[in-house]
Coordinates of C-alpha atoms in Angstrom, one line a residue:
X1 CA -18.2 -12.0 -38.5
X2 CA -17.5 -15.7 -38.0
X3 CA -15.9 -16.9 -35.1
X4 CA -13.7 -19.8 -35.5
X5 CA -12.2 -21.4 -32.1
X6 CA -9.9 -24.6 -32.2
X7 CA -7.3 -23.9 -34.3
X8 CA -4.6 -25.5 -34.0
X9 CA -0.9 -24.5 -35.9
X10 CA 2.9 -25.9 -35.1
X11 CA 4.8 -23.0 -33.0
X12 CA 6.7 -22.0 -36.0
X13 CA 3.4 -21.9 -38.5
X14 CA 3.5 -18.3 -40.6
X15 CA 0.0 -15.7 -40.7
X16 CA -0.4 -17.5 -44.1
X17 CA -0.9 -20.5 -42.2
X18 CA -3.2 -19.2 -40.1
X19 CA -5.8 -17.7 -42.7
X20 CA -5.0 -21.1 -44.9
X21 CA -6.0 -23.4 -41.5
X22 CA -9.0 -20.9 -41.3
X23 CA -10.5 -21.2 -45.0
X24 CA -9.8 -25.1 -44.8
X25 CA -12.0 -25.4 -41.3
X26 CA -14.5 -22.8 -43.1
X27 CA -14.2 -25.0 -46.5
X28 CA -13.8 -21.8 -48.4
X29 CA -11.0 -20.8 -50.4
X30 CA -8.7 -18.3 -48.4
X31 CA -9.5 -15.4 -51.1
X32 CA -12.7 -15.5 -49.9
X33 CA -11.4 -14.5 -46.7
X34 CA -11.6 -10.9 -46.4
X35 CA -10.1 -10.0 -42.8
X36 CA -8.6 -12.6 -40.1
X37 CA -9.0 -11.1 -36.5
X38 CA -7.0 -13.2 -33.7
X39 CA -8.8 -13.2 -30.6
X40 CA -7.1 -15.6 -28.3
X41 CA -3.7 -17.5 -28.5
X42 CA -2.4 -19.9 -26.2
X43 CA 0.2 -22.3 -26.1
X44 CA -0.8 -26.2 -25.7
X45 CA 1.9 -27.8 -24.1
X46 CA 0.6 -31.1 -22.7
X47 CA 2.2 -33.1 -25.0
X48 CA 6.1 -32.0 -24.7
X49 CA 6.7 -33.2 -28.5
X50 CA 3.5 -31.6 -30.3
X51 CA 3.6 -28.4 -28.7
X52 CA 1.4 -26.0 -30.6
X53 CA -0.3 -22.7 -30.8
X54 CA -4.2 -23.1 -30.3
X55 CA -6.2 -19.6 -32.1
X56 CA -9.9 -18.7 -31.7
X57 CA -10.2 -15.8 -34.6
X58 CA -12.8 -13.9 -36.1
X59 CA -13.0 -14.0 -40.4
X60 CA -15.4 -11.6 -42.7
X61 CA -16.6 -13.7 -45.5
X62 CA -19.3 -13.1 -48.3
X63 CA -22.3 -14.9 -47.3
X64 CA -21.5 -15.7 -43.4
X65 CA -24.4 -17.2 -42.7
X66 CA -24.4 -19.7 -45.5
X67 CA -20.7 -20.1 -44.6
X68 CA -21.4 -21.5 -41.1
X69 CA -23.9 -23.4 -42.2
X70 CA -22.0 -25.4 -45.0
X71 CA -18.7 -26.0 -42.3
X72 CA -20.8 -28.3 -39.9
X73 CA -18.4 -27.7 -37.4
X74 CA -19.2 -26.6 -34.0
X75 CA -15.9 -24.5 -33.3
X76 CA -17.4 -22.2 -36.2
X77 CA -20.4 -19.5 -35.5
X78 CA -21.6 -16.8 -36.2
X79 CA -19.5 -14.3 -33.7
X80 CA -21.8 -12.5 -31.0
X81 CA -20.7 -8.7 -30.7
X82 CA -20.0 -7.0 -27.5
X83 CA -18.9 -3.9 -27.1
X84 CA -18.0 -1.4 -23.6
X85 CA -20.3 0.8 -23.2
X86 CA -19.7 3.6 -20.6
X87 CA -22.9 5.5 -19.4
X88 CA -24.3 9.1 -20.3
X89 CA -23.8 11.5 -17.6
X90 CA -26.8 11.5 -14.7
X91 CA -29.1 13.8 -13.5
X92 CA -27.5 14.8 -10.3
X93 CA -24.5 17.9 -11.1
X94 CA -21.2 18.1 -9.0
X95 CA -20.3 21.3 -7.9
X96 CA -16.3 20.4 -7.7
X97 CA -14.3 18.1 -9.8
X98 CA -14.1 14.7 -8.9
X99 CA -10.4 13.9 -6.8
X100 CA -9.1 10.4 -7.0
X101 CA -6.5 9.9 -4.6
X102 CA -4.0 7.7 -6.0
X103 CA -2.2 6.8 -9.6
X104 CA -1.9 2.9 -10.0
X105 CA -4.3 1.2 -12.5
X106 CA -7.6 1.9 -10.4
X107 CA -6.5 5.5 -10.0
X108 CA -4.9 6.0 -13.8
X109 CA -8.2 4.0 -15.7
X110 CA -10.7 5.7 -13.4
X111 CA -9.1 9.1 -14.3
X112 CA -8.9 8.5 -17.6
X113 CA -12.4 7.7 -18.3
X114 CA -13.6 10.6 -16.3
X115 CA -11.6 13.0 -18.3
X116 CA -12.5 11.3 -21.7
X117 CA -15.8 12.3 -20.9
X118 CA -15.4 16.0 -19.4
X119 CA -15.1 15.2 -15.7
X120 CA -11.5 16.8 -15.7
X121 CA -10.6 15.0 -12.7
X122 CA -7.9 15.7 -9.5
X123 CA -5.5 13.0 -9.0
X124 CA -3.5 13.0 -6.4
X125 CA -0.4 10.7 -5.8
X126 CA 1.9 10.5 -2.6
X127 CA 4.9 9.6 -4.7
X128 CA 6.7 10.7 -7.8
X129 CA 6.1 10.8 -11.0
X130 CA 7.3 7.6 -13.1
X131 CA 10.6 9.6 -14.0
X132 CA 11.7 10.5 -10.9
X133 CA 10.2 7.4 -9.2
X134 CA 12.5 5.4 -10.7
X135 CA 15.7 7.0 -10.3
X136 CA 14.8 7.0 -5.9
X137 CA 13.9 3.3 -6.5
X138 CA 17.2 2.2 -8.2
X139 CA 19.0 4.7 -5.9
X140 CA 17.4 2.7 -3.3
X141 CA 18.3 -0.4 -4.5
X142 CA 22.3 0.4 -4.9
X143 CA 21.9 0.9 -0.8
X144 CA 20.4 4.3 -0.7
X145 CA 18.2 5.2 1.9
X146 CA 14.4 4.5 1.3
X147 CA 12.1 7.4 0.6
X148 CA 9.2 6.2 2.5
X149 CA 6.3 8.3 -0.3
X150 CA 8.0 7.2 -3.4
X151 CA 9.5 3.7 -3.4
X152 CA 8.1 0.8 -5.3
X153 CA 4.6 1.0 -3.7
X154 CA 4.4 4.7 -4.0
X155 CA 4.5 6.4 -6.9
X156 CA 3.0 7.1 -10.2
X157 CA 1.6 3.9 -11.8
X158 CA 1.5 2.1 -8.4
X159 CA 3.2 -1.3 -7.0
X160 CA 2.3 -2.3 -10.7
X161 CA 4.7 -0.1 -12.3
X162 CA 7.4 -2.6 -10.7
X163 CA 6.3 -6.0 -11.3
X164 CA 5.9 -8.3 -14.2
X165 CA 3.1 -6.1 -15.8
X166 CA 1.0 -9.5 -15.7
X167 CA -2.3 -8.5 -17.3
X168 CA -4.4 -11.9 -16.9
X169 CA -7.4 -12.0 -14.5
X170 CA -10.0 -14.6 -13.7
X171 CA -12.4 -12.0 -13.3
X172 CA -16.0 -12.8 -15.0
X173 CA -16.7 -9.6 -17.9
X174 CA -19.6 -9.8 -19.2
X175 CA -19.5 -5.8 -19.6
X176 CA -16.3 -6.3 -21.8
X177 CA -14.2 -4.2 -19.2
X178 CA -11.2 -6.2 -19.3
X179 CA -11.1 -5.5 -23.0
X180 CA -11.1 -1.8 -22.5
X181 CA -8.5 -2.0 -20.5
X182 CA -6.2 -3.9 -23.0
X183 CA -7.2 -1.5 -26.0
X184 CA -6.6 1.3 -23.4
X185 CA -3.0 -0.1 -22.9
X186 CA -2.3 -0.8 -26.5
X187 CA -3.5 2.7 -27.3
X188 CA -1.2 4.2 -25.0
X189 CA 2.0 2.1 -25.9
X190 CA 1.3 -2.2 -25.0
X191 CA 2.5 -4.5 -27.6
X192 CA -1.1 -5.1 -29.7
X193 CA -0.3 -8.8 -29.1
X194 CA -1.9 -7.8 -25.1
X195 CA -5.6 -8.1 -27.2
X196 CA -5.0 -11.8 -27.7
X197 CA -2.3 -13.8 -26.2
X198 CA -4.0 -16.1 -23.1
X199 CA -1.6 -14.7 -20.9
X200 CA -0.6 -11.2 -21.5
X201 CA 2.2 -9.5 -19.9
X202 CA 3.9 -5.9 -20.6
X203 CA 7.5 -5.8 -18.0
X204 CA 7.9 -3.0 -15.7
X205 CA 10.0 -1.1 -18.5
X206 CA 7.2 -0.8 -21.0
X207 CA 4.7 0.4 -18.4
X208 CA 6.8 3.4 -16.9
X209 CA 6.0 4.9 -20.2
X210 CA 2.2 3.8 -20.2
X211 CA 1.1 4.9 -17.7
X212 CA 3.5 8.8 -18.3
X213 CA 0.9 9.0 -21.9
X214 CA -2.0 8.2 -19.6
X215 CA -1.1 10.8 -17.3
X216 CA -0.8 13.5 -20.4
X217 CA -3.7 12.4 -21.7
X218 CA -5.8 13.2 -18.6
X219 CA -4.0 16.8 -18.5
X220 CA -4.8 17.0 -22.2
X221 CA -8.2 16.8 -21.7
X222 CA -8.3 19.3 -18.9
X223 CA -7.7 17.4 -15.8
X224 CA -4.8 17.7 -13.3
X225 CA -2.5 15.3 -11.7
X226 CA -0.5 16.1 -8.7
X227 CA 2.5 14.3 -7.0
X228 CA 4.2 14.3 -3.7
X229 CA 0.7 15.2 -2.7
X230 CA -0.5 13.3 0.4
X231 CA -4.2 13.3 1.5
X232 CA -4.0 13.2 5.5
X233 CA -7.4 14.1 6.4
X234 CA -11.0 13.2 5.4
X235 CA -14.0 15.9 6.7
X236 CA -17.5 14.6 6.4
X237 CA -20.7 16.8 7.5
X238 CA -23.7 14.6 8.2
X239 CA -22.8 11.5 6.7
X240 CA -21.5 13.3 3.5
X241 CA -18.0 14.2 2.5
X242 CA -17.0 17.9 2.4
X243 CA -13.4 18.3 1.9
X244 CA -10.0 16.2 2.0
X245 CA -6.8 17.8 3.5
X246 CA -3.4 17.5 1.4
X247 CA -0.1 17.6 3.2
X248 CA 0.1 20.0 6.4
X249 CA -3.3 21.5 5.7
X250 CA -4.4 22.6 2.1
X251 CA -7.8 21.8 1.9
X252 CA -9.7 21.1 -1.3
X253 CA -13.8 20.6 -1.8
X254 CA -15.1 17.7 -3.7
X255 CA -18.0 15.9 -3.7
X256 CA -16.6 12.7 -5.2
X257 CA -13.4 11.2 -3.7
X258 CA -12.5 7.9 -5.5
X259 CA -10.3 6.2 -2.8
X260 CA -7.8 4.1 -5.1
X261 CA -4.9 4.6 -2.8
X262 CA -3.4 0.6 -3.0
X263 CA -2.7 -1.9 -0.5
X264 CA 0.2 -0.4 1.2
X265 CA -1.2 2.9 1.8
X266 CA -1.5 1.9 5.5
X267 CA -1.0 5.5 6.9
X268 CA -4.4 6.6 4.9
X269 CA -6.5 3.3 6.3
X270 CA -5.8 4.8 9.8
X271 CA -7.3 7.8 9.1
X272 CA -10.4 6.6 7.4
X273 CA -10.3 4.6 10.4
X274 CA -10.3 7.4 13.4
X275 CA -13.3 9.1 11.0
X276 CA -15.1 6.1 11.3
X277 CA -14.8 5.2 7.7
X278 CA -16.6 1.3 7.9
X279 CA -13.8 -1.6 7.3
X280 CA -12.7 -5.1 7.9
X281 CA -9.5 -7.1 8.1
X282 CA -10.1 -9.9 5.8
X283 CA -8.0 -12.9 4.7
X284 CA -5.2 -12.8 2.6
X285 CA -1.5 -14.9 1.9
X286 CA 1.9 -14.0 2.9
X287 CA 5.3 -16.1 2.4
X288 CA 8.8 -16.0 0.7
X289 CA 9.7 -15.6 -3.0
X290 CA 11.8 -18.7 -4.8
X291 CA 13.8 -18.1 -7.5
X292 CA 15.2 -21.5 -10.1
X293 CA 16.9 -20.6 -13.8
X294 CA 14.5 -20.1 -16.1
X295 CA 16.3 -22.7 -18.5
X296 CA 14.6 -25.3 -15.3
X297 CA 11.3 -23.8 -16.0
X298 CA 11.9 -24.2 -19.1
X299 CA 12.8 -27.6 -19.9
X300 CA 9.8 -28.8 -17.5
X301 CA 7.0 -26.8 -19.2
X302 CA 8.4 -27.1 -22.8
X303 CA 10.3 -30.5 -22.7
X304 CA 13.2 -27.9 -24.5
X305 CA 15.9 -25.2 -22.9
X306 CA 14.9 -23.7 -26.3
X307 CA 12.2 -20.8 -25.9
X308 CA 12.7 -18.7 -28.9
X309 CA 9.4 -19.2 -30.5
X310 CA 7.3 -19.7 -27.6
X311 CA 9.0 -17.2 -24.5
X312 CA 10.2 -18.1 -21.0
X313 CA 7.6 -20.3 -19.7
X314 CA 5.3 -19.7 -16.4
X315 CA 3.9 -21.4 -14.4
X316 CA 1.0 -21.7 -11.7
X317 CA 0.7 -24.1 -8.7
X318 CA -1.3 -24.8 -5.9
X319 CA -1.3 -27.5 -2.7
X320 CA -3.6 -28.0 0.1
X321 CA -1.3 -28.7 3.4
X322 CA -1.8 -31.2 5.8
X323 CA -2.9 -28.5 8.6
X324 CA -5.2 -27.0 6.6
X325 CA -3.7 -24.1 4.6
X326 CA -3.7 -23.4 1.0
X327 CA -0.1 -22.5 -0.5
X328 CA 0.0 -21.7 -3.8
X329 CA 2.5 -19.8 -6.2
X330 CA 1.5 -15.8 -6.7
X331 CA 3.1 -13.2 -9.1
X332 CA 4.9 -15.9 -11.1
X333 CA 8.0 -14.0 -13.0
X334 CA 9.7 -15.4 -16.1
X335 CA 12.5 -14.3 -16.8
X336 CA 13.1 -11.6 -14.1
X337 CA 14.4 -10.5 -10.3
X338 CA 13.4 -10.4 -6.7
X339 CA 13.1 -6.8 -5.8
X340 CA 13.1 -4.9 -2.1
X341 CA 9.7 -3.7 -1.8
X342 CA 10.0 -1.8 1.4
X343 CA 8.0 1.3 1.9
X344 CA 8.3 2.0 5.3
X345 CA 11.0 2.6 7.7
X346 CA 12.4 -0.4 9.9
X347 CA 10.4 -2.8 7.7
X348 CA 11.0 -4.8 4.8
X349 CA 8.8 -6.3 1.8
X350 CA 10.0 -8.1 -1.8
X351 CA 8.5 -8.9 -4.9
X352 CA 9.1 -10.1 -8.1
X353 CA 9.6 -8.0 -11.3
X354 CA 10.7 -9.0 -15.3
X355 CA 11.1 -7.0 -18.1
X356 CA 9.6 -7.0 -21.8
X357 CA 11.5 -9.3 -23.2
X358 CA 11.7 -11.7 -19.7
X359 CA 15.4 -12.6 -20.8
X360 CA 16.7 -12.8 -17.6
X361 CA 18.7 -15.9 -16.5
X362 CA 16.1 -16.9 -13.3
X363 CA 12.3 -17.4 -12.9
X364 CA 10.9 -16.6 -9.3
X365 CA 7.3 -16.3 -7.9
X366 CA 5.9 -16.3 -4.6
X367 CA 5.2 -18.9 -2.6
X368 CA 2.6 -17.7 -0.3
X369 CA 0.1 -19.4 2.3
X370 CA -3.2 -18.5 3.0
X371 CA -3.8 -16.8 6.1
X372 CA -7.3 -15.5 7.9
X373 CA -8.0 -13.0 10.8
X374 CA -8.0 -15.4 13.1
X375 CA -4.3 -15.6 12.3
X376 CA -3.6 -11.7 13.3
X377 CA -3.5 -11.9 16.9
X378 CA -5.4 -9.3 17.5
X379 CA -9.4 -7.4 16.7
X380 CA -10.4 -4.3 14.7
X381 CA -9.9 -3.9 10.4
X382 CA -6.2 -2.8 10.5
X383 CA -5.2 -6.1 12.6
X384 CA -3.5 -7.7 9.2
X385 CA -1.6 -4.3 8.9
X386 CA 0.0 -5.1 12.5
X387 CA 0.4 -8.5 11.3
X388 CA 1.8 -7.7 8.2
X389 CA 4.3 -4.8 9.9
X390 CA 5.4 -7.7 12.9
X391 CA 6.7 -9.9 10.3
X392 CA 8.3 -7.1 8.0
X393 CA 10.1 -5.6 11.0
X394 CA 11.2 -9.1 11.4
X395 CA 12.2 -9.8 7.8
X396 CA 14.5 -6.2 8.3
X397 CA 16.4 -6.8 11.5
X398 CA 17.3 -10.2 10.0
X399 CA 20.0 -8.9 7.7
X400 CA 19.9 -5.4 8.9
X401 CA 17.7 -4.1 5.9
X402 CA 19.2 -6.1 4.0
X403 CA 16.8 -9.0 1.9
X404 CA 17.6 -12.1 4.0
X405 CA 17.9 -15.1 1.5
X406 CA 18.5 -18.6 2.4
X407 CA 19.1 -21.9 0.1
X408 CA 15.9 -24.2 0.1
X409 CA 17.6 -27.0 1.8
X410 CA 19.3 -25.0 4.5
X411 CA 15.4 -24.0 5.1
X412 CA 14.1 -27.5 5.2
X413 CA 17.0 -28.1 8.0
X414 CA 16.5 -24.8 9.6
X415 CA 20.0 -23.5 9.2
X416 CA 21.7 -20.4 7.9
X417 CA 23.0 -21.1 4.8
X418 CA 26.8 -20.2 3.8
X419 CA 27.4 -19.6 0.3
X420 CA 25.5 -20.0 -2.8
X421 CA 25.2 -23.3 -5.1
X422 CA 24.5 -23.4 -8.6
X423 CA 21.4 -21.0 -8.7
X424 CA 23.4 -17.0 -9.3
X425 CA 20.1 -15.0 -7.4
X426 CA 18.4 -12.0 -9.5
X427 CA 18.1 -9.4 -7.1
X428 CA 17.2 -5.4 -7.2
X429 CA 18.5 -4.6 -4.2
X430 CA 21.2 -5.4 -1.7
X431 CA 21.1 -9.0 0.2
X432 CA 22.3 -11.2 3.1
X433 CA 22.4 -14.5 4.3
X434 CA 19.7 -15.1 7.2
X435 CA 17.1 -18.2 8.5
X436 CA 13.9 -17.3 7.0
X437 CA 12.4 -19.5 9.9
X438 CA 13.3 -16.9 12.2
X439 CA 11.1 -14.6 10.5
X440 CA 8.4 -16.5 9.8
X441 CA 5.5 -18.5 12.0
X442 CA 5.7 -22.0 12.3
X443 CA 2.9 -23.2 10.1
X444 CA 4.2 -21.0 7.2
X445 CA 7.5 -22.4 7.7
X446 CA 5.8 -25.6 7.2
X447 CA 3.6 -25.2 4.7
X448 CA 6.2 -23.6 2.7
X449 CA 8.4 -26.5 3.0
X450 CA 5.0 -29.2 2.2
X451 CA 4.2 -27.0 -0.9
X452 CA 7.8 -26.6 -2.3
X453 CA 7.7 -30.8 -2.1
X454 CA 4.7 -30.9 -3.8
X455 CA 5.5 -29.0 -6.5
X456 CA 8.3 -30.9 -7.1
X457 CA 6.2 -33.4 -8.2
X458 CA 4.8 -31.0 -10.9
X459 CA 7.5 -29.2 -12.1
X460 CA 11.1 -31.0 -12.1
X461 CA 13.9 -29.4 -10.0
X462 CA 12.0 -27.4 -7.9
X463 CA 13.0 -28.3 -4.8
X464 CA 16.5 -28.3 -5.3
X465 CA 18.8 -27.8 -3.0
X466 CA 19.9 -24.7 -3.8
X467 CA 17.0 -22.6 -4.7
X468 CA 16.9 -19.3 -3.5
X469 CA 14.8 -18.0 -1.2
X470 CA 13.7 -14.4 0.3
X471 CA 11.7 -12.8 2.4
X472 CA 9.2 -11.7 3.2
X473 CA 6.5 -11.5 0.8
X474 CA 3.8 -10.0 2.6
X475 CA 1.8 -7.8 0.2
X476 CA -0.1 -9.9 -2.2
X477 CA -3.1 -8.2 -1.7
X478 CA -4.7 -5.7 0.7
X479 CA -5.6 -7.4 4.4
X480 CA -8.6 -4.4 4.5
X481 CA -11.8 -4.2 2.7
X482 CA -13.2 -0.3 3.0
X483 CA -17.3 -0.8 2.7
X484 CA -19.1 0.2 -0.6
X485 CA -23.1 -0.5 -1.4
X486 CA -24.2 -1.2 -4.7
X487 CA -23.9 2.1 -6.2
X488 CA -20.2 1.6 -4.9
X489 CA -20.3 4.3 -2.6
X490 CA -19.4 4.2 1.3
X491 CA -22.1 4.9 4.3
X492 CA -19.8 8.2 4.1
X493 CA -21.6 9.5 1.2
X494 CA -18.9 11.1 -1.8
X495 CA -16.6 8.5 -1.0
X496 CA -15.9 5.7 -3.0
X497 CA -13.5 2.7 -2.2
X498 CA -11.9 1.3 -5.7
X499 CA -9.3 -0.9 -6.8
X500 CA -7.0 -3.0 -4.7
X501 CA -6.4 -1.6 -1.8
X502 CA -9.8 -1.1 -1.1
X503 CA -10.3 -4.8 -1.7
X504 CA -12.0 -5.0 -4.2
X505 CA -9.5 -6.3 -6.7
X506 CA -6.8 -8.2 -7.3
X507 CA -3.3 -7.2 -9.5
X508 CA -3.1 -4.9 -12.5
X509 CA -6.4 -5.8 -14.7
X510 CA -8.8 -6.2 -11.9
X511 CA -7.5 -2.6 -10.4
X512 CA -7.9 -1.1 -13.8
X513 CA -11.4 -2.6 -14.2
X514 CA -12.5 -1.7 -11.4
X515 CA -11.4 1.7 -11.7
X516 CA -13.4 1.7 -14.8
X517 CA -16.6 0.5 -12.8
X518 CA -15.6 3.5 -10.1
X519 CA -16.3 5.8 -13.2
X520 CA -19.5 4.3 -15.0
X521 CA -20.7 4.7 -11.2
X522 CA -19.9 8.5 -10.9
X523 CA -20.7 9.7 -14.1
X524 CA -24.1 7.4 -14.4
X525 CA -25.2 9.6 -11.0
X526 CA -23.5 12.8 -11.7
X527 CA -22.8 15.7 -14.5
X528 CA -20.4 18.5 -14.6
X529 CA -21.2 22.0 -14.8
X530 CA -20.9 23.0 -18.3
X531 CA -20.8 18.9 -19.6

């Protein structure tokens, strides 16, 4: 195969186009082309009236090396094949299944490359399955009351089931895991365009139903998958895990327990806690979420309301503040709604979340500032949970449950604001009028106001006056990082800390990949009975 990168077509070009551009940069004739492979598109918008798709693809020709040779171009080679590879089974044989406790992308990914290759895995998931999920979530939403183990952190498919469905990473592959995970999403129901586009996404709609094949797929081949199932205890004999303890007291045996149980399962980190399970608070970024209309976003990124042949545009942004923090925009939306997040009692969380087809009339991301232990107030690996929890209880008495939004200048003055302007808010969820400042300590108030500024200066109309803001964004990522060595187990042998809330990852991909690493770990040590 030859690789070709550099191509450059007009937004509106046709796949003709395309395989004509490539036989002109390979000076072949495009019948001599036998197959045209994209694998990367992105969108070049630096100059606002050449905007253009930019394509690296892979061609079959006759005579490939010949080919390469005669284009004298150094955007063509000869294309260097990778492929995942995951490992044969190890010498070592398990005795019980191996039980992952939780369903998001570490948990799902993990689970389903252990059953592909005849682990038949446990999963177990606090909340419901996507089905059901979603009917307490919207139920929730209309003013329902919150179901504190299935809410839109609980639940099958994770906090990821209701977000954006943003599946870019900066994450370094050289074991080509990020690609599994993008066939493995296209194979169980993602647009194929996730395999190339430079920023892929798939909307909270499409990936209820991804991650329900995943699910059958695991049963399919054997393993099991178990919701409303709660693991509240961890019992370890000399340094080795013996059995975990579901719900009141059913105990089950295993000798591997993946712990992919996501950033807001704050419940389970005391327990591993109390059985001296070895952690750490470590830094992470809380804030408010900002919502503009998308036709804003828009017009700034494109130089054109028009987005019909190139989507609702993103963006990303970043600012270093005068007293030292970092506040950047997180979970960027097109298209889409600030949700309520909550998953505890007398606390309150949002997020952002878009569909497929990112039609809706706003854009909104987070606009978070980077905070480090020092910041908690307090010692020991669960003081960001406190943290977190202080400004969330906060965030809830506010508006009385309610999401407490605010207009960005009415922040910048610190007053409550009174009625809306010309931005209509996108929420899931009920909300009230509130001061964000009251919620929030000062030098996030601050920063948040320095950022918005400063981003004004990148992207037109952002800090207008009547931008919406809510609060309180608060889980980003996970503040704890559960101990692993390099074989990725804990000091407490059997256990092994994966995805996200473990800390080890960072939104949907990253989870997935590392749940994928979980898996070459286990199976490249151990072998079922039978295998």
């Amino acid at each position: 195969m030859i690789r070709i990168n550099q191509l450059k077509l007009s937004v509106n070009h046709t796949e003709e186009d395309l395989w004509n551009k490539a036989a002109k940069t390979l000076k072949i004739p495009a019948g001599e082309i036998r197959s045209l492979k994209i694998i990367k598109q992105s969108i070049d918008a630096r100059k606002k009236e050449e905007i253009h798709f930019t394509y690296c693809v892979e061609v079959e020709a006759l005579r490939e090396e010949a080919v390469v040779h005669k284009a004298k171009n150094v955007n063509v080679t000869i294309a260097e094949k990778r492929e995942y590879v995951f490992p044969k089974p190890g010498k070592e044989t398990l005795a019980h299944r191996p039980v992952i406790i939780g369903t998001g992308p570490a948990g799902l990914f993990c689970g389903i490359m252990l059953a592909r290759n005849g682990y038949k895995p446990l999963l177990l998931e606090r909340g419901e399955d996507v089905d059901r999920r979603r009917e307490s979530v919207d139920r929730f939403w209309e003013g329902g009351r919150l179901k504190p183990d299935s809410n839109v952190q609980f639940g099958e498919g994770g906090a990821g089931t209701f977000s954006d469905g943003k599946l870019n990473t900066l994450v370094k592959d050289p074991f080509m895991r990020n690609r599994k995970v993008l066939e493995l999403f296209v194979e169980f129901g993602a647009d194929p365009s996730i395999l190339y586009v430079n920023k892929p996404h798939i909307g909270t709609d499409v990936l209820s139903g991804i991650v329900k094949n995943m699910r059958e797929e695991i049963i399919r081949l054997g393993g099991e998958v178990r919701f409303q199932s709660r693991v509240t205890d961890f019992i370890a004999e000399d340094g080795k895990l013996k059995e975990i303890v579901v719900g009141e007291g059913e105990r089950i045996l295993t000798d591997v327990l993946i712990l992919a149980i996501g950033h807001s399962a704050r419940d389970t980190f005391e327990v591993l806690e109390k059985r001296g399970i070895p952690m750490e608070a470590k830094a992470f970024a809380m804030g408010l979420r900002i919502q503009h209309p998308q036709e804003t976003i828009d017009l700034s990124q494109y130089g054109t309301k028009d987005q019909s042949l190139l989507g609702a545009a993103d963006y990303k942004l970043t600012h270093s503040c005068k007293n030292g923090r970092g506040i950047y925009t997180f979970c960027m939306c097109p298209g889409g709604y600030v949700v309520n997040a909550s998953s505890e009692e007398g606390r309150l969380a949002v997020n952002g979340m878009s569909y497929h087809k990112r039609d809706g009339k706003n854009a909104n991301s987070a606009l978070i500032v980077t905070i480090t232990p020092e910041d908690f107030g307090g010692k020991g690996p669960l003081s960001g949970i406190a943290y977190q929890r202080r400004l969330e209880e906060a965030a809830f008495l506010q508006s009385n449950g309610k999401i407490p939004i605010q207009l960005y200048e009415d922040f910048k003055k610190g007053r409550k604001s009174q009625a809306l302007g010309g931005v209509e808010p996108a929420f899931k969820g009920l909300y009230e009028f509130a001061d964000l400042r009251e919620i929030l300590p000062a030098y996030m108030a601050e920063s948040i106001v320095e950022g918005v500024e400063a981003f004004d200066r990148r992207i037109r109309g952002f800090a207008r006056p009547d931008a919406v803001l809510a609060g309180i964004e608060s889980r980003t990522s996970s503040p704890v990082r559960i101990f692993r060595d390099e074989a990725l187990e804990s000091s407490v042998k059997g256990i092994y800390p994966c995805g996200e809330g473990a800390g080890y990852a960072g939104g949907i991909t990253s989870a997935a990949m590392d749940g994928l690493k979980v898996a070459e770990a286990v199976a490249a040590r151990f072998q079922m009975q039978g295998l």
